[in-house]
XYZ file of C-alpha atoms in Angstrom:
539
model
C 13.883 -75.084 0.927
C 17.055 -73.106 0.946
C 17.165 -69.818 0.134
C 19.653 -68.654 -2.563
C 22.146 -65.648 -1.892
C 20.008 -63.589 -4.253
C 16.902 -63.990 -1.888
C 18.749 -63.094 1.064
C 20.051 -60.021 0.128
C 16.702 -59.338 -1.434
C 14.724 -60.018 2.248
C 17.732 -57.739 4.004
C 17.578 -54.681 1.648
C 13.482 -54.676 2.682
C 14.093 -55.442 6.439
C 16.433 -51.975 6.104
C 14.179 -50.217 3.679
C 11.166 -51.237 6.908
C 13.225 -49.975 8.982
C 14.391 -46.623 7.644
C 10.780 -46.010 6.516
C 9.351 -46.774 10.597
C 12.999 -44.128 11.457
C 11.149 -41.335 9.423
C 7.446 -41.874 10.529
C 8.925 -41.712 14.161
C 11.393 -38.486 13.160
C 8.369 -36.629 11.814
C 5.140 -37.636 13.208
C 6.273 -38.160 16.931
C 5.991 -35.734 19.901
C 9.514 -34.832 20.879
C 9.523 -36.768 24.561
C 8.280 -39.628 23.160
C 10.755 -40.037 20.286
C 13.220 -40.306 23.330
C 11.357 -42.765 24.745
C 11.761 -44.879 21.851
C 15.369 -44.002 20.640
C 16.043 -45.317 24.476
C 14.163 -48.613 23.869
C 15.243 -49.242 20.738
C 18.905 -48.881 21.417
C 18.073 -51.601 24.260
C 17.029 -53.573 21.585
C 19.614 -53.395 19.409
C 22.497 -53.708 22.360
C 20.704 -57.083 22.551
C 20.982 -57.978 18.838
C 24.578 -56.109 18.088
C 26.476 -56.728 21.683
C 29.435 -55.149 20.752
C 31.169 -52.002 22.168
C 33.399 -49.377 19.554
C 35.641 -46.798 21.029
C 36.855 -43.832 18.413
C 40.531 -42.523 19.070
C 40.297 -38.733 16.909
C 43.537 -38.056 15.317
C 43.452 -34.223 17.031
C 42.540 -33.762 20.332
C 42.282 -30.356 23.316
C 41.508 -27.227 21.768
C 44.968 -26.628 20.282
C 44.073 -29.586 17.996
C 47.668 -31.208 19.231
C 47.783 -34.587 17.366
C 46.405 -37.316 19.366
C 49.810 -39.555 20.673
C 47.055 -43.049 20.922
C 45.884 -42.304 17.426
C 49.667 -42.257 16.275
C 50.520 -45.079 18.876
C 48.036 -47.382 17.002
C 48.363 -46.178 13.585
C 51.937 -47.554 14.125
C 50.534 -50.800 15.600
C 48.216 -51.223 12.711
C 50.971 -50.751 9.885
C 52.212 -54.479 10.728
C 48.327 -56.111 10.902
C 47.708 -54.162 7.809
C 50.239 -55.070 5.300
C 48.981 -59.473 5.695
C 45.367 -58.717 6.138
C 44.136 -55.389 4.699
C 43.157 -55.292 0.972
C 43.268 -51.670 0.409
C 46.876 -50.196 1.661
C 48.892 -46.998 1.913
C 52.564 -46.667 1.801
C 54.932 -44.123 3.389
C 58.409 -43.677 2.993
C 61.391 -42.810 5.983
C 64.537 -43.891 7.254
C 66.111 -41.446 4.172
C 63.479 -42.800 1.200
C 65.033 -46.421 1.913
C 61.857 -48.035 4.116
C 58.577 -48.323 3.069
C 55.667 -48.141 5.544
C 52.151 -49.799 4.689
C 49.096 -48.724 6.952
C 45.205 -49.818 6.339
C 43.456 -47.079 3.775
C 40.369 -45.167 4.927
C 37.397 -47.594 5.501
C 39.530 -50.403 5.822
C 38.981 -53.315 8.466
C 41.765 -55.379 10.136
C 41.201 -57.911 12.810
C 43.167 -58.600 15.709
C 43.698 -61.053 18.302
C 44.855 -60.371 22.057
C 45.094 -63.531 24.655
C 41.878 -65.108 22.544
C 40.129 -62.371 22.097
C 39.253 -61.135 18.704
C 38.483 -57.653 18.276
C 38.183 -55.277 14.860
C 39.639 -52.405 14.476
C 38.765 -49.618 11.230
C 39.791 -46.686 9.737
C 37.792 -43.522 8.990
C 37.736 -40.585 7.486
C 34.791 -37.286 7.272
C 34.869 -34.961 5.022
C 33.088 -31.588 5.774
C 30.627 -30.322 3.451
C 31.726 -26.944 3.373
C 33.929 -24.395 5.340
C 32.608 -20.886 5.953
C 34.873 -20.110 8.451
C 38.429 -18.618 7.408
C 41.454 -18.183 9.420
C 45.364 -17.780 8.990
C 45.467 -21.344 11.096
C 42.318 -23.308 9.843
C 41.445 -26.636 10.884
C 41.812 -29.734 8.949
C 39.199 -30.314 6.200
C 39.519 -33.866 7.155
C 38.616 -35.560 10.517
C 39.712 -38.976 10.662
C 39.946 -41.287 13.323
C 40.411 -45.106 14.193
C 37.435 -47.349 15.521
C 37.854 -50.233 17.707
C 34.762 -52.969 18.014
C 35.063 -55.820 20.564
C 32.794 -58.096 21.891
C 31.177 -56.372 25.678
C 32.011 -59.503 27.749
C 35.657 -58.572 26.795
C 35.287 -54.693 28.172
C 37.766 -55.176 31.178
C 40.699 -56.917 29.143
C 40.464 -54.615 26.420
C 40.248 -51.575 28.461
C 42.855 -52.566 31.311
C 45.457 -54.740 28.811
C 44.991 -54.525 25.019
C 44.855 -50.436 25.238
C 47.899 -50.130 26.958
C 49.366 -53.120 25.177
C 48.622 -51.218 21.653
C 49.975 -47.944 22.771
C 53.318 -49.641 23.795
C 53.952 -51.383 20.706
C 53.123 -48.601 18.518
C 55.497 -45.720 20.434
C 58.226 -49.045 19.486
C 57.270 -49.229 16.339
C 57.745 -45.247 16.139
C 61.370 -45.509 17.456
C 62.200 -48.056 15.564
C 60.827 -46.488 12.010
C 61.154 -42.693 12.748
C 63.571 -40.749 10.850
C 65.644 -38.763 13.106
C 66.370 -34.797 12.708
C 68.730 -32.468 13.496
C 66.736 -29.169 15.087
C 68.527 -25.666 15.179
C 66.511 -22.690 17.259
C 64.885 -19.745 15.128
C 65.663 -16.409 16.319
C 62.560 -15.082 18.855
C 61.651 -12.636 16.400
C 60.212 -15.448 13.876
C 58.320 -17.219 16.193
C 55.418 -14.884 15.719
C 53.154 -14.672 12.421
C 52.032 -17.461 9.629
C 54.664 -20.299 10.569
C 55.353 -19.998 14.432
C 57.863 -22.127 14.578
C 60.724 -22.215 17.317
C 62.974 -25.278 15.685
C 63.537 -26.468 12.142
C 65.023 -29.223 11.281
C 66.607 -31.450 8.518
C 67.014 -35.022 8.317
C 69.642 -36.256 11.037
C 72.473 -38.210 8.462
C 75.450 -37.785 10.349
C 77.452 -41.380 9.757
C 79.947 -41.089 12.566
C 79.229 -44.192 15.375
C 81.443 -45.617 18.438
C 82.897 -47.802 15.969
C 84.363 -45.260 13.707
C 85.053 -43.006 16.770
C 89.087 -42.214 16.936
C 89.309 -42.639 20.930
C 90.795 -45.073 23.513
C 89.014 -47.674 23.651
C 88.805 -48.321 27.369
C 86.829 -44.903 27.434
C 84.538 -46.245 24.485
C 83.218 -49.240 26.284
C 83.089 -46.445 29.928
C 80.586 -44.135 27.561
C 78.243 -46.459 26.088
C 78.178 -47.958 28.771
C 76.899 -45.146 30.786
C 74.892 -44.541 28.287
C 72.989 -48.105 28.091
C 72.579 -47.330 31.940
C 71.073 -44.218 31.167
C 68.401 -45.629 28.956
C 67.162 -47.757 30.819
C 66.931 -46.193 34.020
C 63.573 -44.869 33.914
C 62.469 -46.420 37.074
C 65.687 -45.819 38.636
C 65.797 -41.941 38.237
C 61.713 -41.693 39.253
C 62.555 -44.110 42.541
C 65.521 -41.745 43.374
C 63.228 -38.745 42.613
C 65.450 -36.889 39.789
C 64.770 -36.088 36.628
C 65.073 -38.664 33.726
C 68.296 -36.425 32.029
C 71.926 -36.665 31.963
C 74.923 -34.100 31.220
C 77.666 -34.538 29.152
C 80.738 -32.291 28.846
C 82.864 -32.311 26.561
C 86.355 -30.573 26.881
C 89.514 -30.295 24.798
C 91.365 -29.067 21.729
C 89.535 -28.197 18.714
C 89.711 -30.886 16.474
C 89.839 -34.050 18.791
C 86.161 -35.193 17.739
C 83.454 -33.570 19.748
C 81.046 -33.113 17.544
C 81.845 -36.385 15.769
C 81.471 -37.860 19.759
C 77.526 -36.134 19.823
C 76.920 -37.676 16.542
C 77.846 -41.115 17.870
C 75.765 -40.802 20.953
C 72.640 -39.767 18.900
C 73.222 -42.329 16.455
C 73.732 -45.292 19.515
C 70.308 -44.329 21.349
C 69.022 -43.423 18.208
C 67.545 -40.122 19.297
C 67.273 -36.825 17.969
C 69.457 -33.673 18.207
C 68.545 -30.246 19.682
C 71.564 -27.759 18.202
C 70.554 -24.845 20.718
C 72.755 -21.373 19.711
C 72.343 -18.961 22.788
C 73.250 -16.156 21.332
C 69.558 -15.716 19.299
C 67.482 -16.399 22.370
C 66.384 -13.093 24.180
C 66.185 -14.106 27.710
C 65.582 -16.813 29.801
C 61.540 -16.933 29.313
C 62.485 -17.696 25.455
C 65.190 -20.334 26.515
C 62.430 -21.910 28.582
C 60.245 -22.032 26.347
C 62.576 -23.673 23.487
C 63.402 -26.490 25.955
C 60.026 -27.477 26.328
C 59.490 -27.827 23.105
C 62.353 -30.925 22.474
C 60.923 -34.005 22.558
C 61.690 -36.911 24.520
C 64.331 -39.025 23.387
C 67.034 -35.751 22.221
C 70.068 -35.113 22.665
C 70.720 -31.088 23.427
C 73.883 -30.017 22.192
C 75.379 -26.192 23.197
C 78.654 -25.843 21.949
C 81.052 -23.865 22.519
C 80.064 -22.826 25.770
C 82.565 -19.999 26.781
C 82.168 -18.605 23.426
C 78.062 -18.718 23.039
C 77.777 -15.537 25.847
C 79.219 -14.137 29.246
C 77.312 -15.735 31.553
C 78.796 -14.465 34.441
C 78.612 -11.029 36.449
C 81.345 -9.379 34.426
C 79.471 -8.747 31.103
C 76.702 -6.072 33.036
C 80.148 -4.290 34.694
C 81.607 -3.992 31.307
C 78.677 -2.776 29.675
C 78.182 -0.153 32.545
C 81.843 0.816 32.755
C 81.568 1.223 28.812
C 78.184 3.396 29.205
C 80.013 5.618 31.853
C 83.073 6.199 29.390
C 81.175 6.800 26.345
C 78.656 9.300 28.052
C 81.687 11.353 29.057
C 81.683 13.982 26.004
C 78.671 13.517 24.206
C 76.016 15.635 23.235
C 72.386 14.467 23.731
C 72.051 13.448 19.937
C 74.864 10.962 19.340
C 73.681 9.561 23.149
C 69.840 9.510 21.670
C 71.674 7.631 18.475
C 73.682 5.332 20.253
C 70.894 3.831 22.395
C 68.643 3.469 19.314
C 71.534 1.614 17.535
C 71.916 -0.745 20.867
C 67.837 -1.236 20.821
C 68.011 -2.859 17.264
C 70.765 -5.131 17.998
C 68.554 -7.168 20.299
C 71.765 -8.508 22.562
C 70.797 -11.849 24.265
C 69.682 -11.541 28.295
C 70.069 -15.126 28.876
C 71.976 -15.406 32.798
C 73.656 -17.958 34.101
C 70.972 -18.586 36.691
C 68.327 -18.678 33.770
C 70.751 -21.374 31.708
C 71.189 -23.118 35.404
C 67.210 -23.419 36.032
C 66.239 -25.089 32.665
C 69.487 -27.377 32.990
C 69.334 -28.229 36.622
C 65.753 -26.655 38.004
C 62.790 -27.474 38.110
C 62.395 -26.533 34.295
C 64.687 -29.877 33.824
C 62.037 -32.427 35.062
C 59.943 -30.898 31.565
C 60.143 -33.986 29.252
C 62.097 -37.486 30.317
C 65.075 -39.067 28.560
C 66.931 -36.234 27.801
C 70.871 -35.793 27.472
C 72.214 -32.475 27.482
C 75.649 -32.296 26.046
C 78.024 -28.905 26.586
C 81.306 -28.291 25.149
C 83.960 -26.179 25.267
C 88.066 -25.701 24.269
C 88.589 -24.080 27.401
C 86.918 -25.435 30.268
C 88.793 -23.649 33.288
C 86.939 -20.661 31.863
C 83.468 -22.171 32.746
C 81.989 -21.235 35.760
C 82.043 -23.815 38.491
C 78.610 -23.620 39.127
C 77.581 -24.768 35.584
C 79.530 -27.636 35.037
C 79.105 -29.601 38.527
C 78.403 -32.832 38.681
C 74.503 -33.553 38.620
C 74.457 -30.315 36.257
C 77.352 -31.748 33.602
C 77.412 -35.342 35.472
C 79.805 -37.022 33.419
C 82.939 -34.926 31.947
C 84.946 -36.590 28.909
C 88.393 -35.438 28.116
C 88.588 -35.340 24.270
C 92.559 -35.042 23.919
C 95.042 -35.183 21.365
C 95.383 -38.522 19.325
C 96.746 -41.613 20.853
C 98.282 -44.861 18.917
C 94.560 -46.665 19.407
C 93.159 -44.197 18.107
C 95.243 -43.808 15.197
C 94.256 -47.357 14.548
C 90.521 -46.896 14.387
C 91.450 -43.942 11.727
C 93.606 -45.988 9.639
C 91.011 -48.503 9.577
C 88.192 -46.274 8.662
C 90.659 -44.422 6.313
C 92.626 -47.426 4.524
C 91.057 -50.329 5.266
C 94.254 -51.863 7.351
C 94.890 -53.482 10.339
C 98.430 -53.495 10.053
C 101.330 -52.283 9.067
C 105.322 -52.137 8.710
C 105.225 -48.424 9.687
C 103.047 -48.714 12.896
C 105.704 -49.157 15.085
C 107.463 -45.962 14.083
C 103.733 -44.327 13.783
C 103.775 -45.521 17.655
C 106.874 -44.069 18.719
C 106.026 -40.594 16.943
C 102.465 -40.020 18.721
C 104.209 -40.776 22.357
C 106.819 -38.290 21.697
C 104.256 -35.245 19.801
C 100.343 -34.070 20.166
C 98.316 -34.088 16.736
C 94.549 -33.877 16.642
C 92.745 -36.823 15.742
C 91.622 -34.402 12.801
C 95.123 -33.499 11.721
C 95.629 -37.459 11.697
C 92.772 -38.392 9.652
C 93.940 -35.632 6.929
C 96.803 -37.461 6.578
C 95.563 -40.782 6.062
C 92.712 -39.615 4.042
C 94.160 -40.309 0.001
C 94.461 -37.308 -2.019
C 94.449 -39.322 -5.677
C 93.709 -42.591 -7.002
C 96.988 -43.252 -7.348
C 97.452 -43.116 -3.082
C 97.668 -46.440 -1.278
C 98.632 -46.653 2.216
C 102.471 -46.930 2.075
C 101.613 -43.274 0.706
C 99.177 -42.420 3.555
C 101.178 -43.564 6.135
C 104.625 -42.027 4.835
C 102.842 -38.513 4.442
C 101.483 -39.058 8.340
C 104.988 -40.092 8.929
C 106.333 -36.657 7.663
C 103.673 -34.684 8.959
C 103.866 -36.249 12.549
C 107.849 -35.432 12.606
C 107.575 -32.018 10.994
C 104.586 -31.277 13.873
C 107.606 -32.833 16.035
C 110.301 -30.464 14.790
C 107.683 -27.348 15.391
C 107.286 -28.546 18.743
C 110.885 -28.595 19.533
C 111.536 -25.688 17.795
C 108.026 -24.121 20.082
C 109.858 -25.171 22.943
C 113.313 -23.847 22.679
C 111.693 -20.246 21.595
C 109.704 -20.524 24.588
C 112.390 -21.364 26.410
C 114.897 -19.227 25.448
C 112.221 -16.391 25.684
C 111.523 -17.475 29.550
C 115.287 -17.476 29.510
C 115.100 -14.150 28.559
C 112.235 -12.879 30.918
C 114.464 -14.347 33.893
C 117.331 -12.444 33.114
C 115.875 -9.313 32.670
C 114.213 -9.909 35.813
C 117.308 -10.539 37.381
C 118.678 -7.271 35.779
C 115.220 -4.944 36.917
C 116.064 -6.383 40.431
C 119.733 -5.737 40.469
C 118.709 -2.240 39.173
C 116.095 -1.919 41.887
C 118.308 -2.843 44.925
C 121.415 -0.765 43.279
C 118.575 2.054 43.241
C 117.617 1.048 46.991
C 121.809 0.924 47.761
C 122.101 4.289 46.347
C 118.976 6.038 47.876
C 119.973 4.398 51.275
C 123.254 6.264 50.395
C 121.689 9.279 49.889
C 119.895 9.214 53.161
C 122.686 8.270 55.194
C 124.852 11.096 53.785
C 122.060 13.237 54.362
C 121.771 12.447 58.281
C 125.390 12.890 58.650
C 124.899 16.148 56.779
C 122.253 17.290 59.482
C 124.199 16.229 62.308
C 127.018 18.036 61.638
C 125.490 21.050 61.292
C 122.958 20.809 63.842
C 125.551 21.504 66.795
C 126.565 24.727 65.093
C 122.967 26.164 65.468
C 123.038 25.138 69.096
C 125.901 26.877 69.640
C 124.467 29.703 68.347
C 121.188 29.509 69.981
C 123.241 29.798 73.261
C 125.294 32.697 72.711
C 122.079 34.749 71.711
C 120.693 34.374 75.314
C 123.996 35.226 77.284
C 124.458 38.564 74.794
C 121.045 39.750 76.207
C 121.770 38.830 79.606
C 125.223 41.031 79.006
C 123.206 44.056 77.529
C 120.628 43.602 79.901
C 122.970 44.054 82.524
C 124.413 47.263 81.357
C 121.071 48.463 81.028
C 120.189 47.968 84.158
């Protein structure tokens, strides 16, 4: 006789309806110890009718309910299994609103397969009943959390392989679908109240790249390069027992690219960007505690370097040798006033030892794959001690525009490979220095009505008039060096024809003494023999 599907689901519902009926006479009627005794038996029982193992991954774990990095790691992983086997979907949107994301909705089931072994994984979500509690930082309302059911024969490979092998293609998944940001540090005063944040950030859209990068391009190939190396060197920098970072400095003119060169490196590794401004971090314990708070994968950018504060010895002499002059001549009141005014003004405490420790120290080894990029215009006004190598280990000289690069503009700029007016183009930048930004002003058309004999002819013009200037530089510096020398030459003539006339002077002035000084002799001598004389008579 074969039972129809109707029947069967009619003999299951009464098995479960037995079975929750025997769960309450036990719950209710049974002493305490013995309902243990039977819970323990029963789950025996039931290991031998369901042998299969879950394991939950919560999405918040720790008691500062951080999000859980395995429940993101295989909510990633699970996007690609959901969107050809799960009915019931979600989408999310990144990568600027242009790539859609599906992951499995709540209550979902997906199965998966690893080296022949099939295990399930779902998706859950609890909802509280109600929430009593209130607090300025409540928790979520909803707890959700991934299960994952395999078969107990399989416990070793899924707990030794699959785990591992689920967490490492989710954190690629995440690199290759997050949507990068550009961070900028809060001043310490906001990181206290309803928001406590230290960064904020916007999306990361910065379009410059290597390829659009105005720059020799011998140098180029040097930096990514380096920069492939650096990726990839995870064992490499634990084996040789240094921190997984790099330092970057960049030096030069304003206007030969450095910013455009960070942009490029962030957009080649694909990480995000850490725009750290000194001068709002209080001290070094705040600067410590910003840097710990960039993720992996980052690129920390302080430009401007000489200009963000004094990190050297001189600013606490100046500010004392200022405090001693001012306190000269004041009255109590305007002192009282004074220090009040310099209380609000909160000036930054960050030393060059404190910047030092959290590039170089042992704050450094905080977070892995890290690249820390300085800059400055005027980099024989850094201190030494900052920009060695292994602090700044790689130092790129961002100078004035050369004829290659001048060809990656007018590529980017006018579409060109070629043209009549290179060669004179050539001959200009040897013999002048224009910024790669002055260049690209040039070529950049001003109407509709601008090709590039129009671009070119105004760079043309502009490169010889920057020409002229420089000539025209040169002979007024020149002529005012010129200048300088000979009055030199005349404040030295005037100081040895002072010398020639005070030796002058002098020499008359012995002569004057000498002559005179056997005069007073003589008459030194005559006063004795007179007294002799009247002594004589005397006598």
């Amino acid at each position: 006789m074969v039972m129809t599907m109707g029947e069967m689901y009619s003999y299951l519902g009464s098995g479960i309806a037995t079975l929750m009926f025997i769960n309450a006479i036990i719950q209710q009627y049974f002493p305490l110890h013995l309902r243990g005794y039977i819970e323990r038996y029963s789950q025996k029982f039931v290991s031998i009718l369901f042998p299969y193992v879950q394991i939950s991954f919560d999405e918040f774990t720790g008691d500062s309910m951080s999000r859980s990095e395995a429940f993101s790691a295989i909510r990633n992983y699970l996007s690609d299994k959901s969107s050809t086997h799960a009915k019931r979907l979600k989408a999310d949107v990144v990568k600027d609103s242009r790539s859609l994301i599906l992951s499995m909705d709540y209550n979902e089931e997906v199965t998966d397969e690893f080296e022949g072994v099939k295990v399930w994984w779902t998706s859950t979500k609890n909802v509280p009943e109600k929430q009593y509690s209130f607090s300025w930082y409540p928790a979520s309302d909803e707890k959700r959390y991934y299960k994952l059911i395999f078969h107990r024969r399989d416990r070793k490979l899924i707990t030794d392989s699959y785990i591992s092998h689920v967490m490492k293609e989710g954190d690629a998944i995440a690199v290759k679908n997050r949507q990068r940001k550009l961070y900028t540090n809060n001043p310490g005063e906001s990181w206290s109240g309803h928001k406590r944040t230290r960064w904020t950030h916007v999306v990361f859209k910065h379009p410059a790249t290597f390829d659009t990068l105005a720059m020799e391009t011998k140098k180029k190939e040097e930096i990514i390069k380096d920069l492939i190396k650096f990726s990839k060197g995870k064992q490499y920098y634990s084996r040789i027992g240094k921190a997984w970072k790099r330092g970057y400095l960049l030096y030069g003119p304003p206007g030969t690219g450095k910013s455009s060169m960070i942009a490029a490196i962030a957009n080649f590794l694909n990480y995000d960007v850490y725009d750290l401004e000194l001068t709002t971090v209080k001290d070094n314990t705040d600067l410590r505690r910003l840097l710990i708070e960039t993720s992996s994968k980052s690129v920390i950018v302080i430009e401007d370097i000489d200009c963000s504060l004094d990190l050297t010895g001189q600013r606490e002499k100046k500010k004392k040798k200022e405090k001693d002059e001012d306190e000269e001549g004041k009255d109590p009141v305007s002192k009282k006033a004074k220090e009040a005014k310099e209380e609000e003004k909160k000036e930054s405490k960050v030393t060059l030892s404190g910047l030092l420790n959290c590039v170089d120290g042992l704050w450094s080894a905080c977070g892995e794959e890290k690249i820390i990029v300085f800059t400055t215009n005027y980099v024989e006004k850094l201190d030494p001690a900052l920009i060695r190598r292994g602090r700044m280990d790689k130092h790129i000289e961002m100078s004035y525009c050369c004829f290659e690069a001048f060809k990656v503009l007018a590529k980017n700029y006018l579409d060109i490979d070629s043209h009549p007016q290179y060669e004179e183009i050539h001959r200009l930048l040897e013999e002048t220095s224009m910024t790669p930004a002055d260049v690209a002003e040039s070529l950049m058309p001003k109407s509709d009505e601008d090709d590039e004999d129009t671009c070119l002819k105004a760079l043309v013009e502009a490169l010889e008039a920057a020409k002229e200037e420089a000539r025209k530089k040169a002979e007024e510096e020149a002529r005012l060096k010129s200048e300088e020398e000979v009055k030199e030459k005349e404040e030295v003539q005037l100081k040895a024809e002072k010398e020639e006339t005070e030796k002058e002077k002098a020499r008359l002035k012995a002569e004057r003494e000498k002559e005179e000084s056997p005069k007073e002799n003589g008459k030194l001598e005559e006063t004795p023999a007179k007294e002799v004389k009247d002594d004589g008579l005397s006598h």
